[in-house]
Tab-separated table of C-alpha atoms in Angstrom:
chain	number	residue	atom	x	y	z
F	11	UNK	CA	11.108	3.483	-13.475
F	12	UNK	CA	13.156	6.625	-14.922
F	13	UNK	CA	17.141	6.533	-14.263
F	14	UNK	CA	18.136	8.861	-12.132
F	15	UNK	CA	19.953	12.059	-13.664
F	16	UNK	CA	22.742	12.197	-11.381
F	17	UNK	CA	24.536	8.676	-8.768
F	18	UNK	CA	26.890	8.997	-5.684
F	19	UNK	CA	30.425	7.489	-6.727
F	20	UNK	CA	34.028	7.432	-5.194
F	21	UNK	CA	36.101	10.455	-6.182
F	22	UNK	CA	39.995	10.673	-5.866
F	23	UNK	CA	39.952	14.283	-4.464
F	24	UNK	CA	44.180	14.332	-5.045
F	25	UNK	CA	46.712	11.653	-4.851
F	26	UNK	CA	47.403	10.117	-1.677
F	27	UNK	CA	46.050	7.797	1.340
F	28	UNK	CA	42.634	6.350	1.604
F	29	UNK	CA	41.047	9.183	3.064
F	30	UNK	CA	41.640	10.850	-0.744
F	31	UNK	CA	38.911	8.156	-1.491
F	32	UNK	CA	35.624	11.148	-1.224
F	33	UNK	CA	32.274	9.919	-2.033
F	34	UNK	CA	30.667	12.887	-4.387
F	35	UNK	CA	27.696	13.603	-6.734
F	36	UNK	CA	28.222	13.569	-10.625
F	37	UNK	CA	26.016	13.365	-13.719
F	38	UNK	CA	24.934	10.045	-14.818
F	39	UNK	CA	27.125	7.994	-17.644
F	40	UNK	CA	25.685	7.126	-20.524
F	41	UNK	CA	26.650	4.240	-22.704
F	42	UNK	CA	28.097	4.695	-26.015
F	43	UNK	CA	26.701	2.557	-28.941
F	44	UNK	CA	28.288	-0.665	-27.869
F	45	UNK	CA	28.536	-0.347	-23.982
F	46	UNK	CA	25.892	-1.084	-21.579
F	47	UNK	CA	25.132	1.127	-18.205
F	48	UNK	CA	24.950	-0.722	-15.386
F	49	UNK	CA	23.258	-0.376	-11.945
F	50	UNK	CA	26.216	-1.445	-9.488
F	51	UNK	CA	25.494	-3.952	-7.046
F	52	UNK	CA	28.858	-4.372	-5.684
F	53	UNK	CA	32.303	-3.459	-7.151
F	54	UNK	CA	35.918	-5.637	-6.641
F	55	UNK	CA	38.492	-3.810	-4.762
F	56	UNK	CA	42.119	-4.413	-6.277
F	57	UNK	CA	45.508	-3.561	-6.191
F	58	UNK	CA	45.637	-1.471	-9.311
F	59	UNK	CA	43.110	0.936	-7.652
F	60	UNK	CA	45.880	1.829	-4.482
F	61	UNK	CA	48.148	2.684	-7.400
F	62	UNK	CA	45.798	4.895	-8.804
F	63	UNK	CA	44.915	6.267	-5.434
F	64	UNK	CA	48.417	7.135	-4.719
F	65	UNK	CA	48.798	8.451	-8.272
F	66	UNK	CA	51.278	5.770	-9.476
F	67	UNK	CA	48.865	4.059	-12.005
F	68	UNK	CA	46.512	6.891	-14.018
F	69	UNK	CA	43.255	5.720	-15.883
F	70	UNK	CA	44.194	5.007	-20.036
F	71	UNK	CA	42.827	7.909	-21.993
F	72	UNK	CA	39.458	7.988	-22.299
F	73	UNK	CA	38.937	5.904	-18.951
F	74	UNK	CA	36.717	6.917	-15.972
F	75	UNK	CA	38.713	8.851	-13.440
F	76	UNK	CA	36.774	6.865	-10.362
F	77	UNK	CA	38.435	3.953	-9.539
F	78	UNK	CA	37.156	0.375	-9.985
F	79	UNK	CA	37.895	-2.013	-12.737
F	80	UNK	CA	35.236	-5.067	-11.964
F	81	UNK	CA	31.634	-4.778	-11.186
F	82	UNK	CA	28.606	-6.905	-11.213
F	83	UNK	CA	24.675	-5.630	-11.109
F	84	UNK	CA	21.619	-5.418	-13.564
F	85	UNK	CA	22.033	-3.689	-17.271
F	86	UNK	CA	19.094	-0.648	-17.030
F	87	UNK	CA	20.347	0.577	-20.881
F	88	UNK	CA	21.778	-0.799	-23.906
F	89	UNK	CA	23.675	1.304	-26.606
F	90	UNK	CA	22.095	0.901	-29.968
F	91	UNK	CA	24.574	-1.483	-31.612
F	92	UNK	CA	24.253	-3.918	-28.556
F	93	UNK	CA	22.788	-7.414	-29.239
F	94	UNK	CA	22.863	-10.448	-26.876
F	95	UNK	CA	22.207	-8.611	-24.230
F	96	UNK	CA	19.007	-7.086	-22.213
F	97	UNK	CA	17.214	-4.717	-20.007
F	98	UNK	CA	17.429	-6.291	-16.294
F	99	UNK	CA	19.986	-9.074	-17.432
F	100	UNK	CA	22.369	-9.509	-14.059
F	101	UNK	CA	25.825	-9.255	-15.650
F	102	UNK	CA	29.671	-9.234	-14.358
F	103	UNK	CA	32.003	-6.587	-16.321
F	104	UNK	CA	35.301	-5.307	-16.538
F	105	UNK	CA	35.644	-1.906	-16.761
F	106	UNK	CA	38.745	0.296	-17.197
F	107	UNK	CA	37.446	2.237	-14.265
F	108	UNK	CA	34.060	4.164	-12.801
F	109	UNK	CA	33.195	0.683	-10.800
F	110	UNK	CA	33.130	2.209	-7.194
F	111	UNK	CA	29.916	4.067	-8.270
F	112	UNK	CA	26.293	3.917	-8.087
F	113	UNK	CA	26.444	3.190	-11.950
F	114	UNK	CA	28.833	2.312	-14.674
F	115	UNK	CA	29.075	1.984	-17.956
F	116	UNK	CA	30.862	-0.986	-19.948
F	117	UNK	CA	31.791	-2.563	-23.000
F	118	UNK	CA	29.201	-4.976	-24.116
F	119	UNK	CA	31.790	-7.456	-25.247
F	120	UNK	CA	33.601	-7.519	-21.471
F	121	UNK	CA	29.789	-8.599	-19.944
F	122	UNK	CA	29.646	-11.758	-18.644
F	123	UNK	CA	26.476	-13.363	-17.205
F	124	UNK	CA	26.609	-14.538	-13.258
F	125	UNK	CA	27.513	-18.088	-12.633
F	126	UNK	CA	24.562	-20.145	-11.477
F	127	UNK	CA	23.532	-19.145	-7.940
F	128	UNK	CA	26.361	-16.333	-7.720
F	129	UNK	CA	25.506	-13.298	-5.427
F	130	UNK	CA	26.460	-10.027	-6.953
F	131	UNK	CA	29.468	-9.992	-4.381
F	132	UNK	CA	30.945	-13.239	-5.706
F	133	UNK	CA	30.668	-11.927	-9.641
F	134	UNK	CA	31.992	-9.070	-9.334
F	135	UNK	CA	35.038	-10.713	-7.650
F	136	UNK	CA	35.417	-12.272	-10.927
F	137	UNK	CA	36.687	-10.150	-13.713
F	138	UNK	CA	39.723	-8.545	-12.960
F	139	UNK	CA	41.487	-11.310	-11.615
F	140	UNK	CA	39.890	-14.173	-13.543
F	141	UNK	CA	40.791	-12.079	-16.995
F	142	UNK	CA	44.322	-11.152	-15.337
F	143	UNK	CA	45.148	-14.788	-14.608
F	144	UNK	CA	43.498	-16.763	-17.864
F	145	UNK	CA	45.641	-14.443	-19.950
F	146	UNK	CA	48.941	-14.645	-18.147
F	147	UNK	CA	48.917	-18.047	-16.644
F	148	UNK	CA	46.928	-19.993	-19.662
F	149	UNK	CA	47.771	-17.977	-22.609
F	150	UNK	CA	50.865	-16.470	-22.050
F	151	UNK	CA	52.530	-18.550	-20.152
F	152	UNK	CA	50.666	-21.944	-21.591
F	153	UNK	CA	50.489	-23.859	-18.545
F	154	UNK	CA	49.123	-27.302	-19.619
F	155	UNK	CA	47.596	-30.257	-17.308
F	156	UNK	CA	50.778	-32.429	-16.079
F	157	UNK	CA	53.133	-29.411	-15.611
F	158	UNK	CA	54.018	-27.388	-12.363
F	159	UNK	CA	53.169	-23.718	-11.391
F	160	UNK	CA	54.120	-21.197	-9.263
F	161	UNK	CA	52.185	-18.105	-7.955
F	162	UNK	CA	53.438	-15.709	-5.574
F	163	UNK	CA	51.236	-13.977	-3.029
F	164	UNK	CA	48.741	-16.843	-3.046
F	165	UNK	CA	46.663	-14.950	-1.181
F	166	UNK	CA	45.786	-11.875	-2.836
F	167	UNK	CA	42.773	-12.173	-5.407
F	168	UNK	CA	45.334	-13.093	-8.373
F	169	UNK	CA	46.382	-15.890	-5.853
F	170	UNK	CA	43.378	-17.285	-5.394
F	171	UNK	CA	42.469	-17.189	-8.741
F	172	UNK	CA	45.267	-18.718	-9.462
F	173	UNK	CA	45.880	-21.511	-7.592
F	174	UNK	CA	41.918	-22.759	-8.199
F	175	UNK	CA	42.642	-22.322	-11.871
F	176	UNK	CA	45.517	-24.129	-12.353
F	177	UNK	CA	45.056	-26.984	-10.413
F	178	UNK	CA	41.300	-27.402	-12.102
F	179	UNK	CA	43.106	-27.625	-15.365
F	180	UNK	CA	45.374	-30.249	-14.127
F	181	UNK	CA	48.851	-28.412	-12.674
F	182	UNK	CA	50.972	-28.766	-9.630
F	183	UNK	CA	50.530	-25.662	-7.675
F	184	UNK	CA	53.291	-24.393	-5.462
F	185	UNK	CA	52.421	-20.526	-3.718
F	186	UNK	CA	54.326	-18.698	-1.565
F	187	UNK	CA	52.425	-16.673	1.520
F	188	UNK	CA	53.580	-14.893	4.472
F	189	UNK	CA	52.685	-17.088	7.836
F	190	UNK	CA	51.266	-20.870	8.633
F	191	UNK	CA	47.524	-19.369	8.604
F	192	UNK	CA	47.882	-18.166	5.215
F	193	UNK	CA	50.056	-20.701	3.950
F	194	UNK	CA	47.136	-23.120	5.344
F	195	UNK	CA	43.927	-21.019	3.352
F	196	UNK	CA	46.044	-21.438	0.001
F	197	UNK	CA	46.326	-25.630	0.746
F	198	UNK	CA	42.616	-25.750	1.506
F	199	UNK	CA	42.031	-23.989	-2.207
F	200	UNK	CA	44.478	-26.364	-4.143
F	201	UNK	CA	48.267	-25.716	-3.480
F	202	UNK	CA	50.466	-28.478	-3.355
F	203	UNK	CA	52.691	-26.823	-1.546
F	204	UNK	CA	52.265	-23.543	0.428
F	205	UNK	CA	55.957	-21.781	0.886
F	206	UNK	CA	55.903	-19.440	3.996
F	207	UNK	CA	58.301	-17.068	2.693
F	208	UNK	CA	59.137	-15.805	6.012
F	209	UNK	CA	60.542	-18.721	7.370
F	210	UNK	CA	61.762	-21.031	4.046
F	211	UNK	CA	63.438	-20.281	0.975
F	212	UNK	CA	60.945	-20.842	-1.467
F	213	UNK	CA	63.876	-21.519	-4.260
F	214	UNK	CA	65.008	-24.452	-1.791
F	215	UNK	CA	61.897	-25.768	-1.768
F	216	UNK	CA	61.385	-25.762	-5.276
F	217	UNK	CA	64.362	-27.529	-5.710
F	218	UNK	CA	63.567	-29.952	-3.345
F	219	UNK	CA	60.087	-30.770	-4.078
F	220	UNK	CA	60.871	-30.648	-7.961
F	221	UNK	CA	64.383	-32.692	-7.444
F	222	UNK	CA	66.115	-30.127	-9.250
F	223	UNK	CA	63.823	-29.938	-12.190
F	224	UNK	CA	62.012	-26.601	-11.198
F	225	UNK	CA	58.687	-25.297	-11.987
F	226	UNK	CA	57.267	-25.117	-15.879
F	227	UNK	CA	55.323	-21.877	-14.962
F	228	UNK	CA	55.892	-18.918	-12.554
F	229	UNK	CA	53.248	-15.840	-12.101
F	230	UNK	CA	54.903	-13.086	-10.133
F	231	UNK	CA	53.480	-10.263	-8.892
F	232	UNK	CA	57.086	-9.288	-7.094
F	233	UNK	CA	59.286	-8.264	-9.103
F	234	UNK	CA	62.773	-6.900	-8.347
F	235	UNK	CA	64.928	-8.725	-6.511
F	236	UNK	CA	62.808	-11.831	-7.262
F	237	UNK	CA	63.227	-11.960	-10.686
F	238	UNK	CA	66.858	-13.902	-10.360
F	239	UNK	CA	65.407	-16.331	-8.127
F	240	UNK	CA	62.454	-17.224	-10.095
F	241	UNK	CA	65.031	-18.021	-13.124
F	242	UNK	CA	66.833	-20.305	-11.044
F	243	UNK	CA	63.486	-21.830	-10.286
F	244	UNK	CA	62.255	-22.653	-13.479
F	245	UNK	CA	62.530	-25.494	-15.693
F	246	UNK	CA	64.023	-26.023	-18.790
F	247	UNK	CA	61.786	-24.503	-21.479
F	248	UNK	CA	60.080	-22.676	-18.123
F	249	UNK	CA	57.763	-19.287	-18.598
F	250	UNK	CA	58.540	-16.670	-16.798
F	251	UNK	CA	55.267	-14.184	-16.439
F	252	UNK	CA	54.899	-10.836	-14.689
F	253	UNK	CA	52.121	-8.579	-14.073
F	254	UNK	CA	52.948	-6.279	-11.095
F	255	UNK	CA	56.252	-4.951	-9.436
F	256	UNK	CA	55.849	-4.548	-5.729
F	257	UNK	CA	59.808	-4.445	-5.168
F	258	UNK	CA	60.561	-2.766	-8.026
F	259	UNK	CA	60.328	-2.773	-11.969
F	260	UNK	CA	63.917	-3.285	-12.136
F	261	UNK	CA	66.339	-6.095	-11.994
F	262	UNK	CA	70.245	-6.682	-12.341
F	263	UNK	CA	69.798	-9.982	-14.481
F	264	UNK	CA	71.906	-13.146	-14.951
F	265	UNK	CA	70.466	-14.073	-19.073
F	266	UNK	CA	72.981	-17.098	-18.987
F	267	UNK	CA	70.383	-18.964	-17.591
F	268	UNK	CA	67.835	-17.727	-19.523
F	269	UNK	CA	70.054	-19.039	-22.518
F	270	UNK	CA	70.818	-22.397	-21.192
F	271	UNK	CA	67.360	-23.219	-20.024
F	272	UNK	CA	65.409	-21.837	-22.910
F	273	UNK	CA	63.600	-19.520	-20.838
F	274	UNK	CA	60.469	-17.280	-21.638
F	275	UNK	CA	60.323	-14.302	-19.795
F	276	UNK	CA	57.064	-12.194	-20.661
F	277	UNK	CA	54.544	-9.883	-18.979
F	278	UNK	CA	51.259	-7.939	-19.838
F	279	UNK	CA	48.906	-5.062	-18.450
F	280	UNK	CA	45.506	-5.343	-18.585
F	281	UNK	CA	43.715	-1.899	-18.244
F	282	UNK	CA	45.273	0.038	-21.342
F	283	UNK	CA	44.369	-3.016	-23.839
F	284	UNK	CA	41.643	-2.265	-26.275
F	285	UNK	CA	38.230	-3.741	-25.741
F	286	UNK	CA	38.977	-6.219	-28.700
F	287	UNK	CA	41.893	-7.686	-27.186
F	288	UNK	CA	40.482	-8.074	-24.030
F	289	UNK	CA	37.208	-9.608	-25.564
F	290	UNK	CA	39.255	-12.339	-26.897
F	291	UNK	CA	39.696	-13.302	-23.009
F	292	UNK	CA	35.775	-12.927	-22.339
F	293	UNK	CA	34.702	-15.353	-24.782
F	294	UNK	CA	37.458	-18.103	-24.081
F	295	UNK	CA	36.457	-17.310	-20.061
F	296	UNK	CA	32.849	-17.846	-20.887
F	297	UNK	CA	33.896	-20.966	-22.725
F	298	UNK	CA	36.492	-22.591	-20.769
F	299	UNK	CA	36.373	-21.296	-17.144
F	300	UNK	CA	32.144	-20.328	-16.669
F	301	UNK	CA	31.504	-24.083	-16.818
F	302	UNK	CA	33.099	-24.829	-13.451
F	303	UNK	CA	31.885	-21.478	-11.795
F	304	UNK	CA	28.524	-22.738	-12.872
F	305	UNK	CA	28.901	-26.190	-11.046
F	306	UNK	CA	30.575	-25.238	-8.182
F	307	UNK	CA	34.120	-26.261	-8.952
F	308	UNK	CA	35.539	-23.027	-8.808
F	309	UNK	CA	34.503	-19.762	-6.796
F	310	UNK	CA	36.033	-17.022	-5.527
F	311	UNK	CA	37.317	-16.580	-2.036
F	312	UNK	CA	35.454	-13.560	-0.462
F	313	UNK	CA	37.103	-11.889	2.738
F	314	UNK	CA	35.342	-9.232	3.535
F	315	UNK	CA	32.904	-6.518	2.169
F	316	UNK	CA	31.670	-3.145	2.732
F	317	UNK	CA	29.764	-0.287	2.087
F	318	UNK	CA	30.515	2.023	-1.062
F	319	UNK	CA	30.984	5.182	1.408
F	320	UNK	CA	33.729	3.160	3.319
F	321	UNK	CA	35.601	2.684	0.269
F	322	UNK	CA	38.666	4.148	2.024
F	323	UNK	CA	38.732	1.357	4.746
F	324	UNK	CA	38.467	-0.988	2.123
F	325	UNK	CA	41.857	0.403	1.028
F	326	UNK	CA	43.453	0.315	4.210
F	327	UNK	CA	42.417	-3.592	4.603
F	328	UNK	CA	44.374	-3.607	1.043
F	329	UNK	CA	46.948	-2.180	1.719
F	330	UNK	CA	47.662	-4.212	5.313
F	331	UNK	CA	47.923	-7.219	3.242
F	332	UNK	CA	45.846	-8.909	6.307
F	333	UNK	CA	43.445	-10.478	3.456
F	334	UNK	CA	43.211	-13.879	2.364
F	335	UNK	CA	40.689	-13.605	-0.908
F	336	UNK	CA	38.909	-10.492	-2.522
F	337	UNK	CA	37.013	-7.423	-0.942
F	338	UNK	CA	34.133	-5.903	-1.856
F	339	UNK	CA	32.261	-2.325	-2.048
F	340	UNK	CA	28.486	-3.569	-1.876
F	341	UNK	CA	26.007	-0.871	-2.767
């Protein structure tokens, strides 16, 4: 059947709330000699696309303007230097936007094939947090099987991600989350501990539960005022990683106990790297992480889904922070 000269996708008519979130017409994209388009199936909702709702967090140059960064669905055309790939072959990408759309094009390199018996809801809930967190948490910040970790937000989709990841490959997980339900749907994934930081200290319980020692690993998605006490939380020779700034990108810091503990602190975007870099993730994913997907070991905790034209209540469900897991746009 003949692809369609034009799709419905989700348009940011100006910066703003989620009712900027418009669906519209536009011409069909067309894949450039290494990309693949692909018919959407459904499309992963994230943080990054509220920022670039609000107008905090543009597309990289050459990007899509629609929002979306993951998708899953079925490849309908190959660019000519493509191999490895085929007509109809059901694929999860990520995309450095154009996901919340009928189509999308994507780098053949950033393709990944669904997990055995995956919907196309549960892949596409897999790239941009399952790139995000095997970069920061494995290869960054080297977390190895015997040592400890600590995510913040446990809940959100890097939570998730993260606290199934690390404690497959063999870490203590500690996670903080705001209220005893939460705190409970981060134990039943794989936390050790589950820190409800609105009623404990979760640098007192670090202490505690590590006697002093303190946590080889930290993923924070906080930022600001956090950043001192996530230094006094880590352990000698600890790694310090960040990827997002909800309180702020800017800290008063203490380095004297960066310098006495031997501390790494590091940090990394995802979107603006080039499709090389971010290739070198794909293939150890495929490698390394696929396997348990593919035997039910790990999957991804899906909250709730809906319908591309509701992308806007999507965002409001976002941006309540009511969800425990990913959501969805399902086409």
């Amino acid at each position: 059947m003949p692809l369609p000269t034009s799709m419905t996708c989700i348009e940011i008519a100006s910066p703003g709330g989620p009712d900027m979130l418009q669906p519209v017409k536009r011409p069909l994209p067309r894949p450039g000699s290494s990309e693949v388009l692909i018919r959407v199936a459904a499309a992963g909702v994230n943080r990054p696309d509220v920022f670039q709702r609000q107008g905090s967090y543009p597309p990289p140059p050459g990007a899509s303007d629609i929002p979306g960064l993951e998708i899953a669905g079925e490849i309908v055309e190959l660019g000519e230097a493509v191999s490895g790939l085929s007509i109809g072959q059901q694929v999860a990408a990520l995309v450095a936007g154009g996901g919340y759309a009928e189509f999308c094009v994507a780098p053949a390199a950033l393709c990944l094939p669904f997990p055995k018996g995956f919907t196309a809801v549960q892949a596409a809930a897999l790239p941009e947090t399952f790139f995000t967190v095997w970069h920061n948490v494995f290869q960054r910040g080297r977390l190895q099987a015997g040592e400890s970790f600590l995510v913040h937000g446990g809940t959100s989709g890097i939570g998730t991600t993260a606290i199934q990841l690390a404690k497959t490959f063999g870490a203590k997980v500690f996670t903080t989350a705001g209220g005893p339900e939460k705190c409970q749907a981060c134990r039943e994934i794989g936390a050790d501990r589950a820190i409800d930081y609105k009623s404990e200290d979760f640098v007192g319980v670090i202490a505690e539960e590590t006697k002093g020692r303190g946590v080889d690993v930290i993923l924070d998605m906080v930022g600001g005022d956090y950043l001192n006490r996530n230094i006094k939380s880590l352990a000698v020779d600890g790694r310090h990683v960040s990827i997002a700034f909800l309180n702020g990108a800017k800290a008063d810091v203490n380095f004297l106990p960066v310098m006495l503990k031997r501390l790494i602190l590091t940090g990394s975007t995802l979107r603006a790297r080039s499709v090389a870099d971010k290739a070198g993730i794909a293939a150890e994913l495929r490698s390394k992480v696929w396997p348990f997907l593919d035997d039910g070991r790990l999957a991804p905790l899906i909250f709730s889904t809906f319908a591309l034209d509701q992308a806007s209540e999507a965002h409001r469900l976002m941006e309540s922070s009511r969800h425990i897991g990913k959501i969805v746009l399902v086409l």
